[in-house]
Coordinates of C-alpha atoms in Angstrom, one line a residue:
X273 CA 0.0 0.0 0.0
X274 CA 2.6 2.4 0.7
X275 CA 4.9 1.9 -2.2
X276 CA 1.9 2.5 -5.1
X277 CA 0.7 5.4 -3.0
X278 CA 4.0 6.7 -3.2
X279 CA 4.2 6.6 -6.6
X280 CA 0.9 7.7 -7.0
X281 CA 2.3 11.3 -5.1
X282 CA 5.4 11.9 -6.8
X283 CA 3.3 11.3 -10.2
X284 CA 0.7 14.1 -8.8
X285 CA 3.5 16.1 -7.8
X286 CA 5.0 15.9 -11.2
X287 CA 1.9 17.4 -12.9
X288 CA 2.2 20.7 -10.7
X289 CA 4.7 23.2 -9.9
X290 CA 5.6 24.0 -6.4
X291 CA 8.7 25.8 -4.4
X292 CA 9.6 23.2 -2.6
X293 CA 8.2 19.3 -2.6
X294 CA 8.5 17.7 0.8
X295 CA 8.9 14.1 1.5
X296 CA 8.4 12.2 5.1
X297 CA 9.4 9.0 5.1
X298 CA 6.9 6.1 6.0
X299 CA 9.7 3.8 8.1
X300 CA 13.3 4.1 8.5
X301 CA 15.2 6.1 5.3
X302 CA 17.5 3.6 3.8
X303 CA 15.1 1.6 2.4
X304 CA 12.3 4.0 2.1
X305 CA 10.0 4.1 -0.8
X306 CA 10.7 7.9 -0.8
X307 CA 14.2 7.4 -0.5
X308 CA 14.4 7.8 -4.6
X309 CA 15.7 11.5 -5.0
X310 CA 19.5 11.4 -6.1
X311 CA 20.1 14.7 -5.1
X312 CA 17.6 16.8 -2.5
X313 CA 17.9 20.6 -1.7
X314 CA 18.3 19.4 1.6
X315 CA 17.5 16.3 4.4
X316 CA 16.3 16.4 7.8
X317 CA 16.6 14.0 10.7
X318 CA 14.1 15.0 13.2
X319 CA 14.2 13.3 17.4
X320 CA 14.8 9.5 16.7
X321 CA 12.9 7.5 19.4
X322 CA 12.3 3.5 19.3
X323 CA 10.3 2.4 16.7
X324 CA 9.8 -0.3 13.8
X325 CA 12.5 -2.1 15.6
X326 CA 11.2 -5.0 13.5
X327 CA 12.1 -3.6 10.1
X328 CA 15.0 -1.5 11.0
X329 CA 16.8 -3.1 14.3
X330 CA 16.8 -3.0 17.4
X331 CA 18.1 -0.2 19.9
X332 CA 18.9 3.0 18.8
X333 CA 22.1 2.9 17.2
X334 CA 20.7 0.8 14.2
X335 CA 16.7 2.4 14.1
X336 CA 19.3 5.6 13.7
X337 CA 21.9 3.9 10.8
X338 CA 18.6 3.3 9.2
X339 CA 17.3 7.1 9.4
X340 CA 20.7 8.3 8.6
X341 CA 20.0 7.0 4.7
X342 CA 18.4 10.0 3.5
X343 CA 21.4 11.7 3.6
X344 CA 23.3 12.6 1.0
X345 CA 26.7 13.4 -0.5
X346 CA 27.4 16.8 -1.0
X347 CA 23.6 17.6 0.6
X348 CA 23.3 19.8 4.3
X349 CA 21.3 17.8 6.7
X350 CA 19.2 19.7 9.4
X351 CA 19.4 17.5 12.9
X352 CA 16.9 17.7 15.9
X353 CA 17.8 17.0 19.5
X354 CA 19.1 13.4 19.8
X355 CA 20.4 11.4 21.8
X356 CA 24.3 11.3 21.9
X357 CA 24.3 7.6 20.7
X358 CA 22.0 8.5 18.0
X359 CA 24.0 11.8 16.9
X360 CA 27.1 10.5 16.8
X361 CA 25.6 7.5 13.8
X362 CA 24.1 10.5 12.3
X363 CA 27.7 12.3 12.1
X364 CA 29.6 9.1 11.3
X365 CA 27.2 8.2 8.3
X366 CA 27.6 12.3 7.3
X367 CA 31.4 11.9 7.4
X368 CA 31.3 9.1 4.9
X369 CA 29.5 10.9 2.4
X370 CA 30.5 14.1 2.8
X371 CA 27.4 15.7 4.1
X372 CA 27.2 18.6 5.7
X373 CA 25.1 19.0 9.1
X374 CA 23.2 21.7 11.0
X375 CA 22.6 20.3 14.5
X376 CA 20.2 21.2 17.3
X377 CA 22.7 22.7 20.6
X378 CA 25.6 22.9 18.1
X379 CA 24.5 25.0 15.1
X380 CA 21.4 26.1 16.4
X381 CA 18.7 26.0 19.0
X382 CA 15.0 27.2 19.4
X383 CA 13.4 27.4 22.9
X384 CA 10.1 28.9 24.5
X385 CA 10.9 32.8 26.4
X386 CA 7.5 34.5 27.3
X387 CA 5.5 32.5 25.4
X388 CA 7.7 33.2 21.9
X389 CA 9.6 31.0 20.1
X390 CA 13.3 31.9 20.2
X391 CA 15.7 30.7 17.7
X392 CA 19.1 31.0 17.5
X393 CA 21.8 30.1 15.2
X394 CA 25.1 31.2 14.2
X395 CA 23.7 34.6 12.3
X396 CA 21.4 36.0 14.7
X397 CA 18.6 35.5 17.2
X398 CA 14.7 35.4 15.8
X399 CA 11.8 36.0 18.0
X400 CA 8.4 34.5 16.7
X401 CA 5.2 33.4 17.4
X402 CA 4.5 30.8 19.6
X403 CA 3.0 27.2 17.8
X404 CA -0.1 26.7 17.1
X405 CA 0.4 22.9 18.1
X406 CA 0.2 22.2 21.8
X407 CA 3.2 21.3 24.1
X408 CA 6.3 22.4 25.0
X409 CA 8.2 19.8 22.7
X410 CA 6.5 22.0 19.8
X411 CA 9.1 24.6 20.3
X412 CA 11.8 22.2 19.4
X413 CA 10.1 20.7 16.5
X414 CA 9.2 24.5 15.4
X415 CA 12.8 25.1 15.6
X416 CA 13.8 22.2 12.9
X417 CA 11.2 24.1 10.3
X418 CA 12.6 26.9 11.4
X419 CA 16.2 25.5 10.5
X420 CA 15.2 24.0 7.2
X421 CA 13.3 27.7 6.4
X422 CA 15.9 29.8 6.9
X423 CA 18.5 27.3 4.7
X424 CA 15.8 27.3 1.9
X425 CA 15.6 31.8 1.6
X426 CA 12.0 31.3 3.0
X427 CA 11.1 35.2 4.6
X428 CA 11.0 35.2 8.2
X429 CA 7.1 36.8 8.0
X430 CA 6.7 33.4 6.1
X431 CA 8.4 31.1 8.4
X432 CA 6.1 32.8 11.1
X433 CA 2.9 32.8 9.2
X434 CA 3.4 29.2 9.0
X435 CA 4.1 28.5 12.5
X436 CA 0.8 30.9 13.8
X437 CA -1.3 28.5 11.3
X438 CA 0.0 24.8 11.3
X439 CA -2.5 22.2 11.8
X440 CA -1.7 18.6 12.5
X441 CA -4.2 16.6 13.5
X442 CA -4.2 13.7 16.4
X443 CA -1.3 15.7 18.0
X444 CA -2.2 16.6 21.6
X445 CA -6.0 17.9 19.7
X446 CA -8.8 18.7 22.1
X447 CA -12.1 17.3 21.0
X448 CA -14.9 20.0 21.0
X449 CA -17.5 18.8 19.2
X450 CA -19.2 15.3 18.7
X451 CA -21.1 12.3 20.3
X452 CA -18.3 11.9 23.1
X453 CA -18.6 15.7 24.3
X454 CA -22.0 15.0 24.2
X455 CA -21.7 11.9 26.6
X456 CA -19.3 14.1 28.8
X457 CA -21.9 16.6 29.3
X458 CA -24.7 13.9 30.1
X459 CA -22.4 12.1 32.7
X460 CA -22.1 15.7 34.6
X461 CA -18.2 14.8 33.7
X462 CA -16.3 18.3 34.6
X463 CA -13.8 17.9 32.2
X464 CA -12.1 17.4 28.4
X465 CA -11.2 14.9 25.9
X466 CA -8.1 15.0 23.9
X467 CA -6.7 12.7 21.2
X468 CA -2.8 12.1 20.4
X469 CA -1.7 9.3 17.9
X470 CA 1.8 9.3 19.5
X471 CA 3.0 5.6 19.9
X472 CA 6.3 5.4 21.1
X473 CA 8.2 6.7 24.3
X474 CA 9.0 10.0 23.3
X475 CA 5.6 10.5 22.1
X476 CA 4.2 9.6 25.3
X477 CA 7.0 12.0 27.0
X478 CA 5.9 14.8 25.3
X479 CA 2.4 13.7 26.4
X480 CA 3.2 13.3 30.4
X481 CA 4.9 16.6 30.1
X482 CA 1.7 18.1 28.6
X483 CA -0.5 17.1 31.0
X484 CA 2.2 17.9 34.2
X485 CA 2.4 21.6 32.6
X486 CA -1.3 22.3 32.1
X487 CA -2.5 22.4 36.1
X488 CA -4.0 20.3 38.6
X489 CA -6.3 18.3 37.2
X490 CA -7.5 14.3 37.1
X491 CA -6.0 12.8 33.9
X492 CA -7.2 9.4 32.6
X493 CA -5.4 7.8 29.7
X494 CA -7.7 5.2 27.4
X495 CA -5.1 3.8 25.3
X496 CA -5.5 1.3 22.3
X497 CA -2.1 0.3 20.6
X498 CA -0.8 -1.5 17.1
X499 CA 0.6 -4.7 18.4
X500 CA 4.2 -4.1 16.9
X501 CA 4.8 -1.2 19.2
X502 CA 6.6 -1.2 22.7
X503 CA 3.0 -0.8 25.0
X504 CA 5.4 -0.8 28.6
X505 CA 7.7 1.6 27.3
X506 CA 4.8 3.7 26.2
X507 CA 2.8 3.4 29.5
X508 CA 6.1 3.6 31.8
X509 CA 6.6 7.6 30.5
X510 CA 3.0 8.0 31.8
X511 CA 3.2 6.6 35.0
X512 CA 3.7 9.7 37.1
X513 CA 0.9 11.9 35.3
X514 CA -1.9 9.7 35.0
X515 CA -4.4 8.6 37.4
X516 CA -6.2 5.8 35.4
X517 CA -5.2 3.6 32.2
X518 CA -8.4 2.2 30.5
X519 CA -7.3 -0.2 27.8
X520 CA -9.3 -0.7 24.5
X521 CA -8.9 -2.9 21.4
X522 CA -8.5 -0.1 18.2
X523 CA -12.1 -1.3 16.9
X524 CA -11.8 -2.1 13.0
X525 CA -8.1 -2.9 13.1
X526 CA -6.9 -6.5 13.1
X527 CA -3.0 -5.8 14.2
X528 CA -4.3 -3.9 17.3
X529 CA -3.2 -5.2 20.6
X530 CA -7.0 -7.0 22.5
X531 CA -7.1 -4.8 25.4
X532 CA -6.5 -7.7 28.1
X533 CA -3.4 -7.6 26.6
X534 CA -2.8 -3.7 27.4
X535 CA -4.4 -3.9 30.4
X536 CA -1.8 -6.6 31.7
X537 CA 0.4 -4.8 30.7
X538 CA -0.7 -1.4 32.5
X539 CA -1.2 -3.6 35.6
X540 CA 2.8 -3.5 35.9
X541 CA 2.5 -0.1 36.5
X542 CA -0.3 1.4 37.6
X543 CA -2.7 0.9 40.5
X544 CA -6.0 2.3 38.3
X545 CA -6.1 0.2 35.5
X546 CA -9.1 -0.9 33.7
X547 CA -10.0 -3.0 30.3
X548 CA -13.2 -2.1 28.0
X549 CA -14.9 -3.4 25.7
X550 CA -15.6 0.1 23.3
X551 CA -14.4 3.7 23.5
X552 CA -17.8 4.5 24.3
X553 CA -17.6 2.2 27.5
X554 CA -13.9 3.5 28.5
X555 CA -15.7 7.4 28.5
X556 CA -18.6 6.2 30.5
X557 CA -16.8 3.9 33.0
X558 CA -14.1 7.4 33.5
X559 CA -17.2 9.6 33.9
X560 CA -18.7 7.2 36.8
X561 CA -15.2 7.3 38.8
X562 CA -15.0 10.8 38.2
X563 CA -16.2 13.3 41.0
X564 CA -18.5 16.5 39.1
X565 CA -16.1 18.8 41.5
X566 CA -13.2 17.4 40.3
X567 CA -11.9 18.7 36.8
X568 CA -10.3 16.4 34.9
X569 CA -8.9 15.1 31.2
X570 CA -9.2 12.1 29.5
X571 CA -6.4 11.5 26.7
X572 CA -7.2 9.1 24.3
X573 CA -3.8 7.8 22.7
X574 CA -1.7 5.4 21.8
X575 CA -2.3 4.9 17.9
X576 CA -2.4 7.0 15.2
X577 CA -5.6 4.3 14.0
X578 CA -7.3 4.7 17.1
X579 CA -7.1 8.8 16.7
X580 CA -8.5 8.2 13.2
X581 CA -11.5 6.5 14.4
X582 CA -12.0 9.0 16.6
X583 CA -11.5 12.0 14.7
X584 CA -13.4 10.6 11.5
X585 CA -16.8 9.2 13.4
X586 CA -16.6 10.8 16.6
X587 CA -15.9 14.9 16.5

């Protein structure tokens, strides 16, 4: 499926003209489908975390030999934040080839200051708008657009324009609207749902940081997962944010872990655990435990399947 819808894309993109095409890879880099274009304007490697360990290895020296095939001779490469294991594969593969490297806390950095994003780089310090995406890890990411902007001649009123208006769907996205909200407000639930298809241990990171920074408040994670990904790493980086895991099989999706299986797994770690047997039941089994005087936020996460079944039928 992925390989003829690539080439579906780069056959639309050949029938219209545009500044700049840009390509994410599905899994990995080497071995990409996208990984076709000879000779780029320019790569970028954003924060490698664990992930597809079964296609490109395990730990995060090879998942990061893998990414590190996009680059390419004679072509600049904007890094993210890694981890020092990770950036110094990225720098030995660049070495090889000759490719040169902007890095995150070397060549540049971006950072939130009074609710702007800063970013700073060997020219000159930029003060812009804050992302329109929620959480503080948004700032870094900003700052790798930012990077690749700024390499590419794009106009800084651009660059910020872009930022103010970015949407990206199933990242840390509140729910207003739809049959859930409606069930909230039945249930007397004092409180918010929010979707995230984040599936790895950074993702969940960046969610656990969310939910620390945003105030006192109950949070309650239903989670439904793909069965190839790590579901203890993923539920260890929310162990000190969370006060309930409700597991949930991603309905429609035959690779999804059953939630018994999630919810022995979230038994390792967490006192409040529960398995159900819809998303519908997770909401209305939170909004019974729940106290009205009590606000609090359920987070549905854990696949990017389960956000589309929610954000398709359900808001």
């Amino acid at each position: 499926l992925f390989e003829i819808t690539t080439c579906a894309a780069f056959l639309a993109f050949s029938e219209f003209n545009a500044d700049f095409t840009l390509l994410e890879v599905g899994l990995g880099g080497e071995f990409d489908a996208t990984n076709v274009v000879k000779n780029p304007t320019l790569t970028i490697i954003t924060p490698i975390s664990l992930d597809h360990e079964q296609f490109l290895g395990r730990g995060i020296v090879k998942i990061t030999e893998a990414k590190a095939g996009i680059l390419k001779p004679n072509t600049p490469a904007i890094i993210g934040k890694q981890e020092e294991n990770a950036l110094n594969k990225i720098c030995e593969v660049a070495k090889k080839i000759n490719s040169s490297l902007l890095v995150f806390g070397r060549d540049w950095v971006s950072y939130k200051n009074n609710n702007k994003l800063i970013f700073e780089d060997n020219e000159e310090v930029i003060e812009l708008s804050a992302p329109s995406l929620v959480g503080e890890h948004q700032f870094e990411n900003a700052g790798i657009a930012v990077a690749a902007l700024k390499y590419l001649n794009v106009s800084k009123n651009s660059i910020n324009e872009g930022i103010e208006k970015a949407i990206w769907p199933a990242r840390l996205q509140k729910i207003n609207s739809g049959p859930f909200i409606r069930l909230l407000k039945e249930s007397n639930f004092n409180g918010e749902i929010w979707v995230d298809g984040g599936h790895n241990e950074s993702a969940a990171k960046a969610i656990s940081k969310f939910l620390k920074s945003e105030g006192a408040r109950d949070n309650h994670i239903i989670c439904g997962m793909i069965n190839s990904k790590d579901i203890d790493g993923f539920l260890e980086s929310l162990a000190h944010s969370v006060m309930s895991v409700t597991a949930i099989t991603i309905p429609n999706e035959k690779n999804s872990y059953s939630n018994e299986e999630i919810y022995k797994s979230a038994q390792k770690i967490f006192d409040n655990c529960y398995a159900a047997k819809s998303l519908k039941l997770a909401i209305e089994a939170i909004c019974k435990k729940q106290s009205p005087k009590t606000s609090a936020r359920i987070v549905i996460c854990g696949s990017l399947y389960l956000s589309g079944y929610v954000l398709r039928d359900h808001s």
